[in-house]
Amino acid sequence: MADIVQILVMIIIATVLLYFGYSLFFGFSHNSKNPVPRYNGPLEGTPGDPRTCPVCGAKLAEGERVKSSAFPTVNGTDRLMHIFGCIYCLSGDRKRICPVCNATLSSQEVLVARLFDKPGRSHVHVLGCSRCRKTGISK
């Protein structure tokens, strides 16, 4: 009985060693159809596209968010919102540009937007930056 247990333990150990040896030299995780993408910084996008920062136009990866603050509703249909930017333009890596007046924004300036809350999804409409909204410039 002890001999059978020893043989089973040796077979299990040999199987585990073969598995790790094969994965070390040939790699089980390599998938030629869907290779793992390498991160080279944010991709360029168009402001207004899904998962794109409206301030700098960077395509955001999964889990990356745009920093913003929404204010309470006045009329019940929409809310006023300030958009500060994503991690790339807030850290100074990318140029911050207003999509309405095309002015270069400083780190203290924000985009002013309207937030429409819809069931299951919200819609944001950028009205301009704090500079062009103050002067009344719009396209």
mmCIF file with all atom_site columns, N, CA, C and O in Angstrom, residues 104-136:
data_model
loop_
_atom_site.group_PDB
_atom_site.id
_atom_site.type_symbol
_atom_site.label_atom_id
_atom_site.label_alt_id
_atom_site.label_comp_id
_atom_site.label_asym_id
_atom_site.label_entity_id
_atom_site.label_seq_id
_atom_site.pdbx_PDB_ins_code
_atom_site.Cartn_x
_atom_site.Cartn_y
_atom_site.Cartn_z
_atom_site.occupancy
_atom_site.B_iso_or_equiv
_atom_site.pdbx_formal_charge
_atom_site.auth_seq_id
_atom_site.auth_comp_id
_atom_site.auth_asym_id
_atom_site.auth_atom_id
_atom_site.pdbx_PDB_model_num
ATOM 1   N N  . THR A 1 104 ? -5.798  76.957 -25.393 1.00 0.00 ? 104 THR A N  1
ATOM 2   C CA . THR A 1 104 ? -5.010  76.102 -24.508 1.00 0.00 ? 104 THR A CA 1
ATOM 3   C C  . THR A 1 104 ? -5.376  76.434 -23.071 1.00 0.00 ? 104 THR A C  1
ATOM 4   O O  . THR A 1 104 ? -5.330  77.592 -22.663 1.00 0.00 ? 104 THR A O  1
ATOM 5   N N  . LEU A 1 105 ? -5.750  75.427 -22.306 1.00 0.00 ? 105 LEU A N  1
ATOM 6   C CA . LEU A 1 105 ? -6.221  75.624 -20.936 1.00 0.00 ? 105 LEU A CA 1
ATOM 7   C C  . LEU A 1 105 ? -5.090  75.454 -19.939 1.00 0.00 ? 105 LEU A C  1
ATOM 8   O O  . LEU A 1 105 ? -4.211  74.613 -20.124 1.00 0.00 ? 105 LEU A O  1
ATOM 9   N N  . SER A 1 106 ? -5.131  76.248 -18.890 1.00 0.00 ? 106 SER A N  1
ATOM 10  C CA . SER A 1 106 ? -4.183  76.061 -17.791 1.00 0.00 ? 106 SER A CA 1
ATOM 11  C C  . SER A 1 106 ? -4.705  74.935 -16.900 1.00 0.00 ? 106 SER A C  1
ATOM 12  O O  . SER A 1 106 ? -5.807  74.428 -17.091 1.00 0.00 ? 106 SER A O  1
ATOM 13  N N  . SER A 1 107 ? -3.940  74.581 -15.896 1.00 0.00 ? 107 SER A N  1
ATOM 14  C CA . SER A 1 107 ? -4.341  73.469 -15.026 1.00 0.00 ? 107 SER A CA 1
ATOM 15  C C  . SER A 1 107 ? -5.523  73.843 -14.131 1.00 0.00 ? 107 SER A C  1
ATOM 16  O O  . SER A 1 107 ? -6.206  72.967 -13.614 1.00 0.00 ? 107 SER A O  1
ATOM 17  N N  . GLN A 1 108 ? -5.789  75.133 -13.940 1.00 0.00 ? 108 GLN A N  1
ATOM 18  C CA . GLN A 1 108 ? -6.905  75.563 -13.092 1.00 0.00 ? 108 GLN A CA 1
ATOM 19  C C  . GLN A 1 108 ? -8.215  75.706 -13.864 1.00 0.00 ? 108 GLN A C  1
ATOM 20  O O  . GLN A 1 108 ? -9.280  75.749 -13.271 1.00 0.00 ? 108 GLN A O  1
ATOM 21  N N  . GLU A 1 109 ? -8.162  75.787 -15.193 1.00 0.00 ? 109 GLU A N  1
ATOM 22  C CA . GLU A 1 109 ? -9.370  75.973 -15.979 1.00 0.00 ? 109 GLU A CA 1
ATOM 23  C C  . GLU A 1 109 ? -10.065 74.638 -16.224 1.00 0.00 ? 109 GLU A C  1
ATOM 24  O O  . GLU A 1 109 ? -9.420  73.597 -16.329 1.00 0.00 ? 109 GLU A O  1
ATOM 25  N N  . VAL A 1 110 ? -11.386 74.688 -16.321 1.00 0.00 ? 110 VAL A N  1
ATOM 26  C CA . VAL A 1 110 ? -12.191 73.481 -16.485 1.00 0.00 ? 110 VAL A CA 1
ATOM 27  C C  . VAL A 1 110 ? -13.090 73.628 -17.705 1.00 0.00 ? 110 VAL A C  1
ATOM 28  O O  . VAL A 1 110 ? -13.299 74.730 -18.212 1.00 0.00 ? 110 VAL A O  1
ATOM 29  N N  . LEU A 1 111 ? -13.630 72.508 -18.169 1.00 0.00 ? 111 LEU A N  1
ATOM 30  C CA . LEU A 1 111 ? -14.668 72.523 -19.189 1.00 0.00 ? 111 LEU A CA 1
ATOM 31  C C  . LEU A 1 111 ? -16.019 72.538 -18.487 1.00 0.00 ? 111 LEU A C  1
ATOM 32  O O  . LEU A 1 111 ? -16.225 71.850 -17.488 1.00 0.00 ? 111 LEU A O  1
ATOM 33  N N  . VAL A 1 112 ? -16.940 73.327 -19.012 1.00 0.00 ? 112 VAL A N  1
ATOM 34  C CA . VAL A 1 112 ? -18.295 73.383 -18.475 1.00 0.00 ? 112 VAL A CA 1
ATOM 35  C C  . VAL A 1 112 ? -19.166 72.549 -19.401 1.00 0.00 ? 112 VAL A C  1
ATOM 36  O O  . VAL A 1 112 ? -19.086 72.673 -20.625 1.00 0.00 ? 112 VAL A O  1
ATOM 37  N N  . ALA A 1 113 ? -19.977 71.679 -18.820 1.00 0.00 ? 113 ALA A N  1
ATOM 38  C CA . ALA A 1 113 ? -20.802 70.774 -19.622 1.00 0.00 ? 113 ALA A CA 1
ATOM 39  C C  . ALA A 1 113 ? -22.168 70.597 -18.984 1.00 0.00 ? 113 ALA A C  1
ATOM 40  O O  . ALA A 1 113 ? -22.379 70.952 -17.822 1.00 0.00 ? 113 ALA A O  1
ATOM 41  N N  . ARG A 1 114 ? -23.093 70.060 -19.781 1.00 0.00 ? 114 ARG A N  1
ATOM 42  C CA . ARG A 1 114 ? -24.398 69.672 -19.274 1.00 0.00 ? 114 ARG A CA 1
ATOM 43  C C  . ARG A 1 114 ? -24.450 68.155 -19.231 1.00 0.00 ? 114 ARG A C  1
ATOM 44  O O  . ARG A 1 114 ? -24.054 67.491 -20.187 1.00 0.00 ? 114 ARG A O  1
ATOM 45  N N  . LEU A 1 115 ? -24.933 67.615 -18.142 1.00 0.00 ? 115 LEU A N  1
ATOM 46  C CA . LEU A 1 115 ? -25.040 66.176 -17.946 1.00 0.00 ? 115 LEU A CA 1
ATOM 47  C C  . LEU A 1 115 ? -26.511 65.790 -17.982 1.00 0.00 ? 115 LEU A C  1
ATOM 48  O O  . LEU A 1 115 ? -27.302 66.268 -17.174 1.00 0.00 ? 115 LEU A O  1
ATOM 49  N N  . PHE A 1 116 ? -26.866 64.959 -18.955 1.00 0.00 ? 116 PHE A N  1
ATOM 50  C CA . PHE A 1 116 ? -28.235 64.470 -19.085 1.00 0.00 ? 116 PHE A CA 1
ATOM 51  C C  . PHE A 1 116 ? -28.265 63.043 -18.547 1.00 0.00 ? 116 PHE A C  1
ATOM 52  O O  . PHE A 1 116 ? -27.634 62.148 -19.105 1.00 0.00 ? 116 PHE A O  1
ATOM 53  N N  . ASP A 1 117 ? -28.982 62.835 -17.458 1.00 0.00 ? 117 ASP A N  1
ATOM 54  C CA . ASP A 1 117 ? -29.098 61.507 -16.858 1.00 0.00 ? 117 ASP A CA 1
ATOM 55  C C  . ASP A 1 117 ? -30.219 60.740 -17.542 1.00 0.00 ? 117 ASP A C  1
ATOM 56  O O  . ASP A 1 117 ? -31.381 61.142 -17.501 1.00 0.00 ? 117 ASP A O  1
ATOM 57  N N  . LYS A 1 118 ? -29.841 59.643 -18.192 1.00 0.00 ? 118 LYS A N  1
ATOM 58  C CA . LYS A 1 118 ? -30.814 58.771 -18.843 1.00 0.00 ? 118 LYS A CA 1
ATOM 59  C C  . LYS A 1 118 ? -30.761 57.418 -18.163 1.00 0.00 ? 118 LYS A C  1
ATOM 60  O O  . LYS A 1 118 ? -29.724 57.043 -17.629 1.00 0.00 ? 118 LYS A O  1
ATOM 61  N N  . PRO A 1 119 ? -31.828 56.664 -18.187 1.00 0.00 ? 119 PRO A N  1
ATOM 62  C CA . PRO A 1 119 ? -31.800 55.338 -17.561 1.00 0.00 ? 119 PRO A CA 1
ATOM 63  C C  . PRO A 1 119 ? -30.754 54.435 -18.214 1.00 0.00 ? 119 PRO A C  1
ATOM 64  O O  . PRO A 1 119 ? -30.775 54.230 -19.422 1.00 0.00 ? 119 PRO A O  1
ATOM 65  N N  . GLY A 1 120 ? -29.823 53.958 -17.440 1.00 0.00 ? 120 GLY A N  1
ATOM 66  C CA . GLY A 1 120 ? -28.795 53.057 -17.932 1.00 0.00 ? 120 GLY A CA 1
ATOM 67  C C  . GLY A 1 120 ? -27.573 53.739 -18.512 1.00 0.00 ? 120 GLY A C  1
ATOM 68  O O  . GLY A 1 120 ? -26.529 53.123 -18.648 1.00 0.00 ? 120 GLY A O  1
ATOM 69  N N  . ARG A 1 121 ? -27.695 55.016 -18.874 1.00 0.00 ? 121 ARG A N  1
ATOM 70  C CA . ARG A 1 121 ? -26.565 55.696 -19.490 1.00 0.00 ? 121 ARG A CA 1
ATOM 71  C C  . ARG A 1 121 ? -26.753 57.203 -19.362 1.00 0.00 ? 121 ARG A C  1
ATOM 72  O O  . ARG A 1 121 ? -27.866 57.716 -19.462 1.00 0.00 ? 121 ARG A O  1
ATOM 73  N N  . SER A 1 122 ? -25.664 57.925 -19.191 1.00 0.00 ? 122 SER A N  1
ATOM 74  C CA . SER A 1 122 ? -25.703 59.377 -19.114 1.00 0.00 ? 122 SER A CA 1
ATOM 75  C C  . SER A 1 122 ? -25.066 59.959 -20.372 1.00 0.00 ? 122 SER A C  1
ATOM 76  O O  . SER A 1 122 ? -24.200 59.345 -20.988 1.00 0.00 ? 122 SER A O  1
ATOM 77  N N  . HIS A 1 123 ? -25.495 61.163 -20.726 1.00 0.00 ? 123 HIS A N  1
ATOM 78  C CA . HIS A 1 123 ? -24.951 61.854 -21.899 1.00 0.00 ? 123 HIS A CA 1
ATOM 79  C C  . HIS A 1 123 ? -24.379 63.194 -21.451 1.00 0.00 ? 123 HIS A C  1
ATOM 80  O O  . HIS A 1 123 ? -25.004 63.918 -20.666 1.00 0.00 ? 123 HIS A O  1
ATOM 81  N N  . VAL A 1 124 ? -23.190 63.527 -21.931 1.00 0.00 ? 124 VAL A N  1
ATOM 82  C CA . VAL A 1 124 ? -22.527 64.775 -21.564 1.00 0.00 ? 124 VAL A CA 1
ATOM 83  C C  . VAL A 1 124 ? -22.379 65.621 -22.812 1.00 0.00 ? 124 VAL A C  1
ATOM 84  O O  . VAL A 1 124 ? -21.909 65.149 -23.849 1.00 0.00 ? 124 VAL A O  1
ATOM 85  N N  . HIS A 1 125 ? -22.761 66.897 -22.720 1.00 0.00 ? 125 HIS A N  1
ATOM 86  C CA . HIS A 1 125 ? -22.605 67.851 -23.816 1.00 0.00 ? 125 HIS A CA 1
ATOM 87  C C  . HIS A 1 125 ? -21.712 68.992 -23.328 1.00 0.00 ? 125 HIS A C  1
ATOM 88  O O  . HIS A 1 125 ? -22.086 69.732 -22.418 1.00 0.00 ? 125 HIS A O  1
ATOM 89  N N  . VAL A 1 126 ? -20.518 69.127 -23.921 1.00 0.00 ? 126 VAL A N  1
ATOM 90  C CA . VAL A 1 126 ? -19.566 70.151 -23.506 1.00 0.00 ? 126 VAL A CA 1
ATOM 91  C C  . VAL A 1 126 ? -20.010 71.492 -24.085 1.00 0.00 ? 126 VAL A C  1
ATOM 92  O O  . VAL A 1 126 ? -20.219 71.630 -25.289 1.00 0.00 ? 126 VAL A O  1
ATOM 93  N N  . LEU A 1 127 ? -20.140 72.499 -23.210 1.00 0.00 ? 127 LEU A N  1
ATOM 94  C CA . LEU A 1 127 ? -20.555 73.837 -23.618 1.00 0.00 ? 127 LEU A CA 1
ATOM 95  C C  . LEU A 1 127 ? -19.368 74.750 -23.903 1.00 0.00 ? 127 LEU A C  1
ATOM 96  O O  . LEU A 1 127 ? -19.490 75.706 -24.652 1.00 0.00 ? 127 LEU A O  1
ATOM 97  N N  . GLY A 1 128 ? -18.223 74.472 -23.292 1.00 0.00 ? 128 GLY A N  1
ATOM 98  C CA . GLY A 1 128 ? -17.029 75.299 -23.492 1.00 0.00 ? 128 GLY A CA 1
ATOM 99  C C  . GLY A 1 128 ? -16.178 75.280 -22.246 1.00 0.00 ? 128 GLY A C  1
ATOM 100 O O  . GLY A 1 128 ? -16.478 74.609 -21.263 1.00 0.00 ? 128 GLY A O  1
ATOM 101 N N  . CYS A 1 129 ? -15.099 76.045 -22.276 1.00 0.00 ? 129 CYS A N  1
ATOM 102 C CA . CYS A 1 129 ? -14.214 76.123 -21.108 1.00 0.00 ? 129 CYS A CA 1
ATOM 103 C C  . CYS A 1 129 ? -14.657 77.275 -20.213 1.00 0.00 ? 129 CYS A C  1
ATOM 104 O O  . CYS A 1 129 ? -15.536 78.064 -20.570 1.00 0.00 ? 129 CYS A O  1
ATOM 105 N N  . SER A 1 130 ? -14.027 77.396 -19.070 1.00 0.00 ? 130 SER A N  1
ATOM 106 C CA . SER A 1 130 ? -14.380 78.471 -18.145 1.00 0.00 ? 130 SER A CA 1
ATOM 107 C C  . SER A 1 130 ? -14.048 79.832 -18.742 1.00 0.00 ? 130 SER A C  1
ATOM 108 O O  . SER A 1 130 ? -14.656 80.832 -18.394 1.00 0.00 ? 130 SER A O  1
ATOM 109 N N  . ARG A 1 131 ? -13.130 79.880 -19.691 1.00 0.00 ? 131 ARG A N  1
ATOM 110 C CA . ARG A 1 131 ? -12.751 81.144 -20.331 1.00 0.00 ? 131 ARG A CA 1
ATOM 111 C C  . ARG A 1 131 ? -13.773 81.553 -21.395 1.00 0.00 ? 131 ARG A C  1
ATOM 112 O O  . ARG A 1 131 ? -14.258 82.679 -21.398 1.00 0.00 ? 131 ARG A O  1
ATOM 113 N N  . CYS A 1 132 ? -14.113 80.661 -22.322 1.00 0.00 ? 132 CYS A N  1
ATOM 114 C CA . CYS A 1 132 ? -15.029 81.037 -23.416 1.00 0.00 ? 132 CYS A CA 1
ATOM 115 C C  . CYS A 1 132 ? -16.475 81.129 -22.932 1.00 0.00 ? 132 CYS A C  1
ATOM 116 O O  . CYS A 1 132 ? -17.280 81.850 -23.521 1.00 0.00 ? 132 CYS A O  1
ATOM 117 N N  . ARG A 1 133 ? -16.848 80.421 -21.884 1.00 0.00 ? 133 ARG A N  1
ATOM 118 C CA . ARG A 1 133 ? -18.188 80.547 -21.331 1.00 0.00 ? 133 ARG A CA 1
ATOM 119 C C  . ARG A 1 133 ? -18.372 81.894 -20.660 1.00 0.00 ? 133 ARG A C  1
ATOM 120 O O  . ARG A 1 133 ? -19.462 82.452 -20.663 1.00 0.00 ? 133 ARG A O  1
ATOM 121 N N  . LYS A 1 134 ? -17.293 82.437 -20.092 1.00 0.00 ? 134 LYS A N  1
ATOM 122 C CA . LYS A 1 134 ? -17.352 83.736 -19.437 1.00 0.00 ? 134 LYS A CA 1
ATOM 123 C C  . LYS A 1 134 ? -17.496 84.864 -20.457 1.00 0.00 ? 134 LYS A C  1
ATOM 124 O O  . LYS A 1 134 ? -18.198 85.835 -20.229 1.00 0.00 ? 134 LYS A O  1
ATOM 125 N N  . THR A 1 135 ? -16.817 84.733 -21.621 1.00 0.00 ? 135 THR A N  1
ATOM 126 C CA . THR A 1 135 ? -16.844 85.789 -22.635 1.00 0.00 ? 135 THR A CA 1
ATOM 127 C C  . THR A 1 135 ? -17.981 85.632 -23.626 1.00 0.00 ? 135 THR A C  1
ATOM 128 O O  . THR A 1 135 ? -18.242 86.529 -24.401 1.00 0.00 ? 135 THR A O  1
ATOM 129 N N  . GLY A 1 136 ? -18.626 84.455 -23.660 1.00 0.00 ? 136 GLY A N  1
ATOM 130 C CA . GLY A 1 136 ? -19.737 84.235 -24.565 1.00 0.00 ? 136 GLY A CA 1
ATOM 131 C C  . GLY A 1 136 ? -19.326 83.743 -25.939 1.00 0.00 ? 136 GLY A C  1
ATOM 132 O O  . GLY A 1 136 ? -20.132 83.747 -26.860 1.00 0.00 ? 136 GLY A O  1
#
